[in-house]
Amino acid sequence: MTVFEQVKEAVDMRTVAEGYGLQIDRSGMCLCPFHAEKTPSAKVYPHNIYCFGCGESADVIGFTQKMFSIAEPIEAVRKLNDDYGLHISVGEAPTTAEMSEYHKRIEARRAYEQWEKQAWKTLHDYLWQMRQWRELAPKSPDDVQDERFVYSLHYLDYAEYLCDEFIHADRSGKLAMRSIIDQLKKIQHIM
């Protein structure tokens, strides 16, 4: 196990974020430390932080690097080790293979977070489209019903359900919704 993995197993993101000054509410939201804002847009997950506002994402090591302008991940590991008394042996530099593996995991996490952001946008846009189409209701019994209004009658509750499920799902639950979200993208392009 690399020192990177040891640190990430030894201390969770919330502990580090709060330890370095972030105020996190019960739902895991906080003001993003990477850009100025007045309303919390950063979500603290057990293993990382993600800002829905600026798109920044980091695990405990990357977060520490960004917070303290530390150039190398190994220096962030040393800081976390010292600050949180992790007692991890950090005497030698990581191997090229360890660094490569670490960077691959970071890229995979970023790819997932980008997908999650796009998936949420798709669901959110679909919900608002259904709500807008509800307003196309005929004004009188003699008016012809707009197809979009009829569609919204059938699918507004479904759109609300999907958004609620996505918000409350964990990573695997969100990924399980991938095919539904892909179908919604196609529907939105047709209509």
Short mmCIF file of C-alpha atoms in Angstrom, two decimals:
data_model
loop_
_atom_site.label_atom_id
_atom_site.label_comp_id
_atom_site.label_asym_id
_atom_site.label_seq_id
_atom_site.Cartn_x
_atom_site.Cartn_y
_atom_site.Cartn_z
CA MET A 1 0.00 0.00 0.00
CA THR A 2 1.41 3.40 -0.97
CA VAL A 3 1.75 6.31 1.43
CA PHE A 4 -0.99 8.04 -0.58
CA GLU A 5 -3.40 5.16 0.03
CA GLN A 6 -2.38 4.97 3.69
CA VAL A 7 -3.16 8.66 4.23
CA LYS A 8 -6.50 8.43 2.43
CA GLU A 9 -7.50 5.42 4.53
CA ALA A 10 -6.31 7.03 7.76
CA VAL A 11 -8.20 10.33 7.51
CA ASP A 12 -11.47 11.20 5.76
CA MET A 13 -12.24 14.30 3.72
CA ARG A 14 -14.65 15.85 6.22
CA THR A 15 -12.10 15.63 9.05
CA VAL A 16 -9.43 17.29 6.91
CA ALA A 17 -11.77 19.97 5.52
CA GLU A 18 -13.05 20.91 8.97
CA GLY A 19 -9.55 20.70 10.41
CA TYR A 20 -8.37 23.21 7.84
CA GLY A 21 -11.22 25.62 8.55
CA LEU A 22 -14.24 24.75 6.40
CA GLN A 23 -17.65 24.93 8.04
CA ILE A 24 -19.71 22.04 6.72
CA ASP A 25 -23.47 21.77 7.22
CA ARG A 26 -25.39 18.55 7.98
CA SER A 27 -25.89 17.80 4.30
CA GLY A 28 -22.15 18.03 3.63
CA MET A 29 -22.26 21.40 1.85
CA CYS A 30 -19.84 24.26 2.47
CA LEU A 31 -18.48 27.41 0.87
CA CYS A 32 -15.91 26.47 -1.75
CA PRO A 33 -12.41 27.35 -0.57
CA PHE A 34 -11.20 27.62 -4.18
CA HIS A 35 -13.36 30.52 -5.35
CA ALA A 36 -15.30 33.38 -3.76
CA GLU A 37 -18.96 32.67 -3.13
CA LYS A 38 -21.77 33.54 -0.75
CA THR A 39 -23.85 30.37 -1.08
CA PRO A 40 -22.35 26.92 -0.41
CA SER A 41 -21.72 25.01 -3.63
CA ALA A 42 -19.04 22.56 -2.49
CA LYS A 43 -20.06 19.08 -1.37
CA VAL A 44 -17.84 17.14 1.01
CA TYR A 45 -17.97 13.40 0.38
CA PRO A 46 -16.16 10.80 2.51
CA HIS A 47 -13.21 10.62 0.11
CA ASN A 48 -13.25 13.95 -1.71
CA ILE A 49 -14.66 17.44 -2.07
CA TYR A 50 -16.40 18.64 -5.23
CA CYS A 51 -17.59 22.13 -6.06
CA PHE A 52 -20.66 22.32 -8.29
CA GLY A 53 -19.91 26.01 -8.86
CA CYS A 54 -16.33 26.01 -10.16
CA GLY A 55 -15.89 22.29 -10.87
CA GLU A 56 -12.87 21.89 -8.58
CA SER A 57 -12.42 18.43 -7.13
CA ALA A 58 -9.86 16.99 -4.75
CA ASP A 59 -9.18 14.12 -2.40
CA VAL A 60 -7.55 14.83 1.00
CA ILE A 61 -4.11 15.06 -0.59
CA GLY A 62 -5.15 17.33 -3.47
CA PHE A 63 -7.24 19.45 -1.11
CA THR A 64 -4.23 19.94 1.19
CA GLN A 65 -2.07 20.83 -1.81
CA LYS A 66 -4.55 23.46 -3.00
CA MET A 67 -5.26 24.91 0.45
CA PHE A 68 -1.59 25.42 1.26
CA SER A 69 -0.15 25.91 -2.26
CA ILE A 70 1.95 22.76 -1.98
CA ALA A 71 3.52 21.75 -5.30
CA GLU A 72 4.11 18.03 -4.74
CA PRO A 73 1.59 15.45 -3.48
CA ILE A 74 4.24 13.86 -1.25
CA GLU A 75 4.65 17.16 0.62
CA ALA A 76 0.89 17.25 1.21
CA VAL A 77 1.15 13.68 2.54
CA ARG A 78 3.86 14.84 4.95
CA LYS A 79 1.70 17.76 6.11
CA LEU A 80 -1.33 15.52 6.68
CA ASN A 81 0.85 12.98 8.44
CA ASP A 82 2.18 15.68 10.79
CA ASP A 83 -1.08 17.59 11.30
CA TYR A 84 -3.20 14.52 12.04
CA GLY A 85 -0.58 12.35 13.76
CA LEU A 86 -1.03 9.50 11.30
CA HIS A 87 2.31 7.85 12.09
CA ILE A 88 2.86 6.84 8.47
CA SER A 89 6.43 6.30 7.32
CA VAL A 90 7.01 8.86 4.59
CA GLY A 91 10.79 8.62 4.48
CA GLU A 92 11.33 7.93 0.82
CA ALA A 93 9.88 9.37 -2.33
CA PRO A 94 7.14 7.35 -4.00
CA THR A 95 8.05 5.26 -6.99
CA THR A 96 7.07 6.28 -10.48
CA ALA A 97 4.54 3.43 -10.49
CA GLU A 98 2.98 4.68 -7.24
CA MET A 99 2.72 8.22 -8.61
CA SER A 100 1.28 6.93 -11.87
CA GLU A 101 -1.34 4.85 -10.03
CA TYR A 102 -2.25 7.82 -7.83
CA HIS A 103 -2.71 10.08 -10.86
CA LYS A 104 -4.84 7.45 -12.62
CA ARG A 105 -7.19 7.28 -9.64
CA ILE A 106 -7.39 11.06 -9.52
CA GLU A 107 -8.30 11.18 -13.22
CA ALA A 108 -10.91 8.44 -12.78
CA ARG A 109 -12.45 10.34 -9.88
CA ARG A 110 -12.51 13.57 -11.89
CA ALA A 111 -14.11 11.79 -14.84
CA TYR A 112 -16.83 10.44 -12.56
CA GLU A 113 -17.43 13.85 -11.00
CA GLN A 114 -17.69 15.45 -14.44
CA TRP A 115 -20.20 12.77 -15.46
CA GLU A 116 -22.13 13.32 -12.22
CA LYS A 117 -22.31 17.06 -12.88
CA GLN A 118 -23.55 16.50 -16.46
CA ALA A 119 -26.02 13.84 -15.31
CA TRP A 120 -27.48 16.20 -12.72
CA LYS A 121 -27.78 18.93 -15.35
CA THR A 122 -29.63 16.54 -17.66
CA LEU A 123 -32.07 15.52 -14.91
CA HIS A 124 -32.55 19.09 -13.72
CA ASP A 125 -33.15 20.39 -17.25
CA TYR A 126 -35.64 17.59 -17.92
CA LEU A 127 -37.57 18.43 -14.75
CA TRP A 128 -37.73 22.12 -15.62
CA GLN A 129 -38.77 21.30 -19.18
CA MET A 130 -41.69 19.27 -17.81
CA ARG A 131 -42.67 22.16 -15.52
CA GLN A 132 -42.53 24.65 -18.38
CA TRP A 133 -44.61 22.41 -20.61
CA ARG A 134 -47.29 22.18 -17.91
CA GLU A 135 -47.88 25.87 -18.52
CA LEU A 136 -48.92 25.07 -22.09
CA ALA A 137 -52.30 23.89 -20.82
CA PRO A 138 -55.24 24.82 -23.03
CA LYS A 139 -56.93 28.03 -21.95
CA SER A 140 -60.37 26.76 -22.86
CA PRO A 141 -62.00 23.39 -23.66
CA ASP A 142 -62.06 24.33 -27.36
CA ASP A 143 -58.27 24.86 -27.59
CA VAL A 144 -56.15 22.12 -29.13
CA GLN A 145 -53.91 20.46 -26.57
CA ASP A 146 -50.20 20.93 -27.14
CA GLU A 147 -48.32 17.58 -27.34
CA ARG A 148 -45.73 18.88 -24.90
CA PHE A 149 -48.42 19.64 -22.32
CA VAL A 150 -49.79 16.09 -22.63
CA TYR A 151 -46.28 14.66 -22.33
CA SER A 152 -45.67 16.69 -19.17
CA LEU A 153 -48.89 15.33 -17.65
CA HIS A 154 -47.44 11.85 -17.96
CA TYR A 155 -43.82 12.54 -17.00
CA LEU A 156 -43.56 15.44 -14.54
CA ASP A 157 -43.88 13.16 -11.50
CA TYR A 158 -41.30 10.82 -13.03
CA ALA A 159 -38.87 13.70 -13.58
CA GLU A 160 -39.27 14.77 -9.94
CA TYR A 161 -38.74 11.17 -8.81
CA LEU A 162 -35.53 10.84 -10.86
CA CYS A 163 -34.08 14.06 -9.43
CA ASP A 164 -34.89 12.97 -5.89
CA GLU A 165 -33.35 9.53 -6.44
CA PHE A 166 -30.19 11.03 -7.91
CA ILE A 167 -29.76 13.48 -5.03
CA HIS A 168 -30.04 10.75 -2.41
CA ALA A 169 -28.14 7.98 -4.24
CA ASP A 170 -24.55 7.04 -3.56
CA ARG A 171 -22.05 6.69 -6.38
CA SER A 172 -23.15 3.20 -7.43
CA GLY A 173 -26.80 4.25 -7.33
CA LYS A 174 -26.08 7.23 -9.56
CA LEU A 175 -24.12 5.08 -11.99
CA ALA A 176 -27.04 2.63 -12.09
CA MET A 177 -29.14 5.50 -13.48
CA ARG A 178 -26.75 6.05 -16.41
CA SER A 179 -28.95 4.41 -19.07
CA ILE A 180 -32.01 6.41 -17.95
CA ILE A 181 -30.02 9.64 -18.10
CA ASP A 182 -28.70 8.76 -21.56
CA GLN A 183 -32.29 8.19 -22.73
CA LEU A 184 -33.34 11.57 -21.32
CA LYS A 185 -30.55 13.27 -23.26
CA LYS A 186 -31.90 11.74 -26.46
CA ILE A 187 -35.46 12.77 -25.62
CA GLN A 188 -34.39 16.34 -24.87
CA HIS A 189 -32.65 16.61 -28.25
CA ILE A 190 -35.73 15.37 -30.09
CA MET A 191 -38.15 17.72 -28.37
#
